[in-house]
Short mmCIF file of N, CA, C and O in Angstrom, two decimals:
data_model
loop_
_atom_site.label_atom_id
_atom_site.label_comp_id
_atom_site.label_asym_id
_atom_site.label_seq_id
_atom_site.Cartn_x
_atom_site.Cartn_y
_atom_site.Cartn_z
N MET A 1 142.76 16.93 18.58
CA MET A 1 142.06 18.31 18.51
C MET A 1 142.68 19.18 19.46
O MET A 1 142.65 19.08 20.51
N ALA A 2 142.44 20.67 18.77
CA ALA A 2 143.05 21.79 19.67
C ALA A 2 141.87 21.72 20.71
O ALA A 2 140.72 22.04 20.34
N GLU A 3 142.33 22.61 21.66
CA GLU A 3 141.15 22.73 22.87
C GLU A 3 140.71 24.27 22.42
O GLU A 3 141.70 25.14 22.11
N ASP A 4 139.65 24.54 22.73
CA ASP A 4 138.93 25.44 22.48
C ASP A 4 139.80 26.69 23.26
O ASP A 4 139.63 26.56 24.40
N ARG A 5 139.56 28.16 22.45
CA ARG A 5 140.10 29.52 23.29
C ARG A 5 139.06 30.11 23.45
O ARG A 5 138.02 30.09 22.52
N THR A 6 138.81 31.11 24.51
CA THR A 6 138.05 32.08 24.55
C THR A 6 138.14 33.61 23.65
O THR A 6 139.45 33.60 24.08
N TYR A 7 137.56 34.00 22.94
CA TYR A 7 137.61 35.35 22.31
C TYR A 7 136.33 36.03 22.76
O TYR A 7 135.47 35.59 23.06
N THR A 8 136.98 37.44 22.55
CA THR A 8 135.48 38.34 23.01
C THR A 8 135.25 39.10 21.86
O THR A 8 136.13 39.92 21.44
N PHE A 9 134.00 39.02 21.59
CA PHE A 9 133.43 39.90 20.36
C PHE A 9 132.88 41.25 20.94
O PHE A 9 132.15 41.02 21.98
N LYS A 10 133.40 42.34 20.71
CA LYS A 10 132.59 43.79 21.13
C LYS A 10 132.13 44.49 20.02
O LYS A 10 133.02 44.73 18.90
N GLN A 11 131.02 45.01 20.18
CA GLN A 11 130.45 45.80 18.97
C GLN A 11 130.29 47.07 19.83
O GLN A 11 129.91 47.22 20.79
N TYR A 12 130.91 48.17 18.65
CA TYR A 12 130.86 49.57 19.62
C TYR A 12 129.81 50.66 18.46
O TYR A 12 129.70 50.46 17.32
N ARG A 13 129.35 51.49 19.06
CA ARG A 13 128.45 52.64 18.84
C ARG A 13 129.63 53.75 18.14
O ARG A 13 130.00 54.26 19.26
N ARG A 14 129.91 53.95 17.02
CA ARG A 14 130.99 55.25 16.90
C ARG A 14 130.25 56.71 17.60
O ARG A 14 129.37 56.89 17.69
N THR A 15 131.22 57.24 18.09
CA THR A 15 131.04 58.50 18.70
C THR A 15 130.98 59.87 17.67
O THR A 15 130.53 60.52 18.03
N ARG A 16 131.53 59.33 16.52
CA ARG A 16 131.43 60.48 15.58
C ARG A 16 131.34 59.58 14.23
O ARG A 16 131.92 58.68 14.00
N PRO A 17 130.98 60.08 13.14
CA PRO A 17 131.00 59.40 11.66
C PRO A 17 132.32 59.22 11.60
O PRO A 17 133.05 59.95 11.17
N GLY A 18 132.63 57.86 10.99
CA GLY A 18 133.88 57.37 10.42
C GLY A 18 135.02 57.20 11.28
O GLY A 18 136.27 56.66 11.42
N GLY A 19 134.64 57.47 12.66
CA GLY A 19 135.23 57.46 14.02
C GLY A 19 135.77 56.08 14.64
O GLY A 19 135.04 55.09 14.07
N THR A 20 136.78 56.06 15.03
CA THR A 20 137.32 54.57 15.71
C THR A 20 137.03 54.46 17.08
O THR A 20 137.94 53.50 17.31
N THR A 21 136.69 55.18 17.62
CA THR A 21 136.14 55.34 19.18
C THR A 21 134.76 55.18 19.30
O THR A 21 134.12 55.62 18.42
N GLY A 22 134.33 54.59 20.18
CA GLY A 22 132.63 54.56 20.56
C GLY A 22 132.47 53.74 21.91
O GLY A 22 133.46 53.64 22.64
N GLU A 23 131.10 53.72 22.09
CA GLU A 23 130.52 53.04 23.15
C GLU A 23 130.13 51.76 23.05
O GLU A 23 129.46 51.08 22.00
N MET A 24 130.55 50.66 23.84
CA MET A 24 130.35 49.45 23.64
C MET A 24 128.74 49.20 23.80
O MET A 24 128.20 49.39 24.70
N THR A 25 128.20 48.35 22.92
CA THR A 25 126.64 48.25 22.63
C THR A 25 126.57 46.52 22.78
O THR A 25 125.51 46.37 23.35
N LYS A 26 127.49 45.72 22.54
CA LYS A 26 127.38 44.39 22.54
C LYS A 26 128.89 43.74 22.82
O LYS A 26 129.75 44.38 22.50
N ARG A 27 128.37 42.72 23.85
CA ARG A 27 129.87 41.83 24.24
C ARG A 27 129.31 40.23 23.92
O ARG A 27 128.22 39.82 24.76
N ALA A 28 129.87 39.46 23.48
CA ALA A 28 129.81 38.29 23.48
C ALA A 28 131.19 37.39 23.57
O ALA A 28 131.86 37.66 22.76
N GLU A 29 131.32 36.39 24.14
CA GLU A 29 132.08 35.32 24.07
C GLU A 29 131.83 34.12 22.97
O GLU A 29 130.80 33.77 22.76
N ILE A 30 133.05 33.92 22.16
CA ILE A 30 133.21 32.98 21.13
C ILE A 30 134.04 31.77 21.52
O ILE A 30 135.37 32.26 21.70
N LYS A 31 133.86 30.78 21.59
CA LYS A 31 134.77 29.53 21.72
C LYS A 31 135.15 28.91 20.58
O LYS A 31 134.56 28.59 19.93
N ALA A 32 136.33 29.01 20.23
CA ALA A 32 136.67 28.35 19.06
C ALA A 32 138.03 27.81 19.14
O ALA A 32 138.99 28.39 20.06
N PRO A 33 138.70 27.12 18.10
CA PRO A 33 140.23 26.58 18.40
C PRO A 33 141.10 27.36 17.99
O PRO A 33 142.33 27.23 18.30
N GLY A 34 140.97 28.33 17.49
CA GLY A 34 141.81 29.49 16.72
C GLY A 34 140.84 30.64 16.15
O GLY A 34 140.07 30.56 16.03
N LEU A 35 141.99 31.62 15.79
CA LEU A 35 141.41 32.97 15.45
C LEU A 35 140.67 32.74 14.18
O LEU A 35 139.55 33.69 14.11
N ALA A 36 141.14 32.20 13.35
CA ALA A 36 140.35 32.26 11.88
C ALA A 36 138.61 31.54 12.18
O ALA A 36 138.08 31.81 11.68
N GLN A 37 138.77 30.51 13.09
CA GLN A 37 137.39 29.96 13.48
C GLN A 37 136.45 30.88 14.35
O GLN A 37 135.56 31.02 13.96
N ALA A 38 137.18 31.68 14.86
CA ALA A 38 136.49 32.66 16.06
C ALA A 38 136.05 33.79 14.84
O ALA A 38 134.99 34.55 15.15
N GLU A 39 136.65 34.22 13.90
CA GLU A 39 136.28 35.05 13.07
C GLU A 39 135.24 34.80 12.27
O GLU A 39 134.40 35.69 11.92
N GLU A 40 135.28 33.48 11.74
CA GLU A 40 134.16 32.96 10.86
C GLU A 40 132.97 32.87 11.64
O GLU A 40 131.89 33.55 11.31
N ILE A 41 132.96 32.47 13.04
CA ILE A 41 131.71 32.54 14.01
C ILE A 41 131.22 34.10 14.12
O ILE A 41 130.01 34.25 13.94
N ALA A 42 132.09 34.92 14.24
CA ALA A 42 131.67 36.34 14.58
C ALA A 42 131.10 37.07 13.34
O ALA A 42 130.08 37.58 13.24
N ALA A 43 131.64 36.66 12.07
CA ALA A 43 131.24 37.06 10.81
C ALA A 43 129.60 36.71 10.78
O ALA A 43 128.80 37.32 10.37
N LYS A 44 129.60 35.46 10.97
CA LYS A 44 128.45 34.69 10.52
C LYS A 44 127.37 35.17 11.73
O LYS A 44 126.16 35.32 11.06
N GLU A 45 127.39 35.27 13.19
CA GLU A 45 126.75 35.44 13.96
C GLU A 45 126.59 36.91 14.50
O GLU A 45 125.08 37.28 14.76
N TYR A 46 127.42 37.83 14.02
CA TYR A 46 127.27 39.11 14.66
C TYR A 46 127.32 40.25 13.58
O TYR A 46 126.91 41.20 13.74
N LEU A 47 128.35 40.08 12.44
CA LEU A 47 128.50 41.03 11.66
C LEU A 47 127.56 41.44 10.36
O LEU A 47 127.75 42.32 9.71
N ALA A 48 126.99 40.11 10.21
CA ALA A 48 126.00 40.19 9.10
C ALA A 48 124.96 41.25 9.06
O ALA A 48 124.88 42.08 8.26
N GLY A 49 124.32 41.92 9.95
CA GLY A 49 123.48 42.71 10.43
C GLY A 49 124.05 44.12 10.89
O GLY A 49 123.39 45.10 11.32
N LEU A 50 125.41 44.01 10.99
CA LEU A 50 126.17 45.25 11.50
C LEU A 50 126.03 46.47 10.63
O LEU A 50 126.36 46.53 9.28
N ASP A 51 125.58 47.66 10.98
CA ASP A 51 125.62 48.90 10.33
C ASP A 51 127.24 49.49 10.57
O ASP A 51 127.18 50.00 11.73
N PHE A 52 127.65 49.52 9.49
CA PHE A 52 129.22 50.20 9.71
C PHE A 52 129.29 51.54 9.56
O PHE A 52 130.14 52.01 9.93
N LYS A 53 128.27 51.96 9.19
CA LYS A 53 128.09 53.54 9.16
C LYS A 53 128.19 54.22 10.71
O LYS A 53 128.95 54.95 10.80
N SER A 54 127.55 53.35 11.45
CA SER A 54 127.52 54.00 12.80
C SER A 54 127.87 53.09 13.91
O SER A 54 128.50 53.39 14.79
N ASP A 55 128.35 51.78 13.57
CA ASP A 55 129.26 50.90 14.36
C ASP A 55 130.53 50.18 13.92
O ASP A 55 130.34 50.31 12.57
N PHE A 56 131.40 49.75 14.58
CA PHE A 56 132.39 48.84 14.28
C PHE A 56 132.61 47.67 15.37
O PHE A 56 131.74 47.73 16.42
N ALA A 57 133.46 46.60 15.01
CA ALA A 57 133.42 45.84 15.97
C ALA A 57 134.98 45.12 16.19
O ALA A 57 135.79 45.50 15.17
N ILE A 58 135.15 44.69 17.31
CA ILE A 58 136.60 44.14 17.62
C ILE A 58 136.54 42.64 18.39
O ILE A 58 135.75 42.45 18.87
N LEU A 59 137.33 41.81 18.08
CA LEU A 59 137.52 40.48 18.37
C LEU A 59 138.91 40.44 19.00
O LEU A 59 139.97 40.74 18.62
N GLU A 60 138.63 40.04 20.49
CA GLU A 60 139.99 40.00 21.10
C GLU A 60 140.37 38.54 21.51
O GLU A 60 139.39 38.08 21.82
N GLY A 61 141.55 38.24 21.59
CA GLY A 61 141.96 36.90 22.06
C GLY A 61 142.62 37.08 23.31
O GLY A 61 143.08 37.97 23.94
N GLU A 62 142.91 35.86 23.83
CA GLU A 62 143.13 35.78 25.31
C GLU A 62 144.75 36.13 25.62
O GLU A 62 144.94 36.72 26.46
N THR A 63 145.50 36.14 24.32
CA THR A 63 146.70 36.68 24.26
C THR A 63 147.24 37.94 24.06
O THR A 63 148.19 38.22 23.90
N GLY A 64 145.89 38.88 23.72
CA GLY A 64 146.25 40.15 23.58
C GLY A 64 146.37 40.62 22.25
O GLY A 64 146.12 41.99 22.06
N PHE A 65 145.78 39.76 21.07
CA PHE A 65 145.91 40.22 19.78
C PHE A 65 144.30 40.57 19.55
O PHE A 65 143.48 40.05 20.24
N VAL A 66 144.22 41.22 18.52
CA VAL A 66 143.16 41.66 18.22
C VAL A 66 142.51 41.82 16.72
O VAL A 66 143.42 42.22 15.67
N SER A 67 141.40 41.70 16.37
CA SER A 67 140.95 41.67 15.04
C SER A 67 139.97 42.63 15.07
O SER A 67 139.13 43.13 15.94
N CYS A 68 139.89 43.64 13.92
CA CYS A 68 138.89 44.75 13.99
C CYS A 68 138.24 45.11 12.84
O CYS A 68 138.81 44.82 11.67
N TRP A 69 137.22 45.23 12.67
CA TRP A 69 136.42 45.60 11.68
C TRP A 69 135.70 46.86 11.73
O TRP A 69 134.85 47.02 12.30
N LEU A 70 136.44 47.86 10.72
CA LEU A 70 135.80 49.14 10.90
C LEU A 70 134.82 49.44 9.60
O LEU A 70 134.24 50.11 9.54
N THR A 71 134.83 48.23 8.86
CA THR A 71 133.97 48.70 7.82
C THR A 71 133.57 47.14 7.30
O THR A 71 133.93 46.23 7.90
N GLY A 72 132.47 46.97 6.53
CA GLY A 72 131.99 45.98 5.93
C GLY A 72 133.07 45.11 4.89
O GLY A 72 132.63 43.88 4.60
N LEU A 73 134.02 45.72 4.56
CA LEU A 73 134.79 45.06 3.41
C LEU A 73 135.51 44.10 4.16
O LEU A 73 136.17 43.99 5.43
N PRO A 74 135.98 42.72 3.79
CA PRO A 74 136.60 41.92 4.32
C PRO A 74 138.18 42.36 4.19
O PRO A 74 138.54 43.09 3.27
N HIS A 75 139.19 42.31 5.44
CA HIS A 75 140.17 42.52 5.27
C HIS A 75 140.66 43.86 5.22
O HIS A 75 141.55 44.62 4.86
N ALA A 76 139.51 44.74 5.61
CA ALA A 76 139.81 46.12 5.61
C ALA A 76 140.39 46.81 6.74
O ALA A 76 140.30 46.12 7.85
#
């Protein structure tokens, strides 16, 4: 079984409509064996109620990779 890694979920409030910069409003650590599992946890626990008109989210990994949700659409 793979050892869990630490991922950091960060939610931001956009500085302007449609913008991709903002002020961080939430930060949470997610422990998971891989990125796919961390993304599933983030989607279930944090993204479901996120208003993408005013907010966006980023999931950062220990090795510097990033997943970003700018809209509510999968893989957008």
